[in-house]
Short mmCIF file of C-alpha atoms in Angstrom, two decimals:
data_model
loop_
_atom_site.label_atom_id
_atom_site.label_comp_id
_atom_site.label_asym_id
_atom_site.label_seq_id
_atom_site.Cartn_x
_atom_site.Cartn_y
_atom_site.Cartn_z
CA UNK A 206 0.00 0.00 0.00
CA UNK A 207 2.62 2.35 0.88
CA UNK A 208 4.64 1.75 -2.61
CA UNK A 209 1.41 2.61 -3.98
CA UNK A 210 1.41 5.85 -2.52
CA UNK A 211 5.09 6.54 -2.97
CA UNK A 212 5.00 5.29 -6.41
CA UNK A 213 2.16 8.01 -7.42
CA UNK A 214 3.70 11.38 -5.78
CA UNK A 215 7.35 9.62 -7.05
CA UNK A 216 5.30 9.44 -10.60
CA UNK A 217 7.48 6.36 -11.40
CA UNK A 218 6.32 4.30 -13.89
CA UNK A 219 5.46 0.39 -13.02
CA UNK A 220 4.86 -2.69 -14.57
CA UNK A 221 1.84 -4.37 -15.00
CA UNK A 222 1.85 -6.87 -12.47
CA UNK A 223 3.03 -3.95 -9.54
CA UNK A 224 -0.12 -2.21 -11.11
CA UNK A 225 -2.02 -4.97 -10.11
CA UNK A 226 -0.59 -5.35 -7.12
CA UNK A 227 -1.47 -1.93 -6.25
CA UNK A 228 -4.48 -1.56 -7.18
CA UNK A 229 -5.73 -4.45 -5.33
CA UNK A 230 -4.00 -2.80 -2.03
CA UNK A 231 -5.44 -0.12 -2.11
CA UNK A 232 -9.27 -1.19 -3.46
CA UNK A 233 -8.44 -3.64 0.02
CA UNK A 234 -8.15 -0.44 1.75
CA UNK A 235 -10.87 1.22 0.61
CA UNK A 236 -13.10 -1.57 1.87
CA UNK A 237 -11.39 -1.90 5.29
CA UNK A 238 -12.03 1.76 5.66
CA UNK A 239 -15.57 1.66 4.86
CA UNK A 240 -16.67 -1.33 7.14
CA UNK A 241 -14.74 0.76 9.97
CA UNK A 242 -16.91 3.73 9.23
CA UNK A 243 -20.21 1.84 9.16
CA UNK A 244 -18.43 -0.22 12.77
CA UNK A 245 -17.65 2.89 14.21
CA UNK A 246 -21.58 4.93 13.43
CA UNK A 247 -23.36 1.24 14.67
CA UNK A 248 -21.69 1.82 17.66
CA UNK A 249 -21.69 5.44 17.96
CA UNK A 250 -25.89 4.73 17.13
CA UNK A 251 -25.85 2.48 20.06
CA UNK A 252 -24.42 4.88 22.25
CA UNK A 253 -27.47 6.93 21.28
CA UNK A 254 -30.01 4.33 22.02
CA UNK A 255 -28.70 4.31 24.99
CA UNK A 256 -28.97 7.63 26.08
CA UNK A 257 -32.63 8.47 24.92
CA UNK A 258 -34.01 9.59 28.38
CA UNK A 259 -32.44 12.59 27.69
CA UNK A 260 -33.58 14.68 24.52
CA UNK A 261 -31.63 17.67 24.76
CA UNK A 262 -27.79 15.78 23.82
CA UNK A 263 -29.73 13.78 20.49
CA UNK A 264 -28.41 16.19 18.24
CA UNK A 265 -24.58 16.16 19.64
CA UNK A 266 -24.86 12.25 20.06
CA UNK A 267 -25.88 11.77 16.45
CA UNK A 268 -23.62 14.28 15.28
CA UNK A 269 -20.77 11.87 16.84
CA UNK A 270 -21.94 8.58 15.54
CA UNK A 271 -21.58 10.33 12.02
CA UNK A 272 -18.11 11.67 12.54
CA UNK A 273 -16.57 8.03 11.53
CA UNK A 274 -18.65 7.72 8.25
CA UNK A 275 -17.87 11.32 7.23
CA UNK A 276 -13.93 10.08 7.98
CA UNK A 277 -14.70 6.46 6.23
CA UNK A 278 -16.28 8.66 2.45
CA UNK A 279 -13.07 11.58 2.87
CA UNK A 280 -10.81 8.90 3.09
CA UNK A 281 -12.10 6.37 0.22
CA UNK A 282 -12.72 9.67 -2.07
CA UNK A 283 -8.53 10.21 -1.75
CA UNK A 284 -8.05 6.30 -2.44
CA UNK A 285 -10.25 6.41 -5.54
CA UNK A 286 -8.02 9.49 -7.06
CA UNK A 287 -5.04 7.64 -6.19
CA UNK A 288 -6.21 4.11 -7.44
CA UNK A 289 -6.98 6.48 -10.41
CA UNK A 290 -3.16 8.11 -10.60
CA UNK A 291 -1.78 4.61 -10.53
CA UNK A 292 -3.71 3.65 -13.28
CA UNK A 293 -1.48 6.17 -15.64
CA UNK A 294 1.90 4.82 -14.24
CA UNK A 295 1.93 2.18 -16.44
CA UNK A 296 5.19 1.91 -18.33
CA UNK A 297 4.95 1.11 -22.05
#
């Protein structure tokens, strides 16, 4: 994953097969981030279920159980435009 990275701000070109490689890395960690965000809002919903007696922190509680999905779509929307870059590092 990191070569991935370093690869695309180094703007080296690759082979196929490290293109591959790379791609399926970081598509891997697109995934991993995603389940985390949808873990981390169950259990930030929970938290809110839990606290229903009083009304007047709903807004603030929800507001937290969305923080990790918010993190989870900013961080798979950088992924995608690097998945993207490595696409064009393909040496010829």
């Amino acid at each position: 994953f990191f070569k991935a990275f370093g690869a695309v701000f180094k703007k080296a070109k690759i082979s196929v097969s490290q293109k591959n490689l790379y791609e399926n890395a970081i598509a891997s960690l697109r995934q991993i981030m995603i389940m985390t965000g949808i873990r981390g809002s169950i259990i930030g919903f929970t938290g809110i279920l839990f606290n229903l007696n009083d009304r007047s922190y709903l807004g603030i509680n929800m507001f937290v159980a969305m923080i990790p999905a918010l993190y989870a779509i900013i961080i798979c929307a950088v992924l995608m435009v690097v998945e993207a870059r490595v696409e064009g590092l393909i040496e010829e």
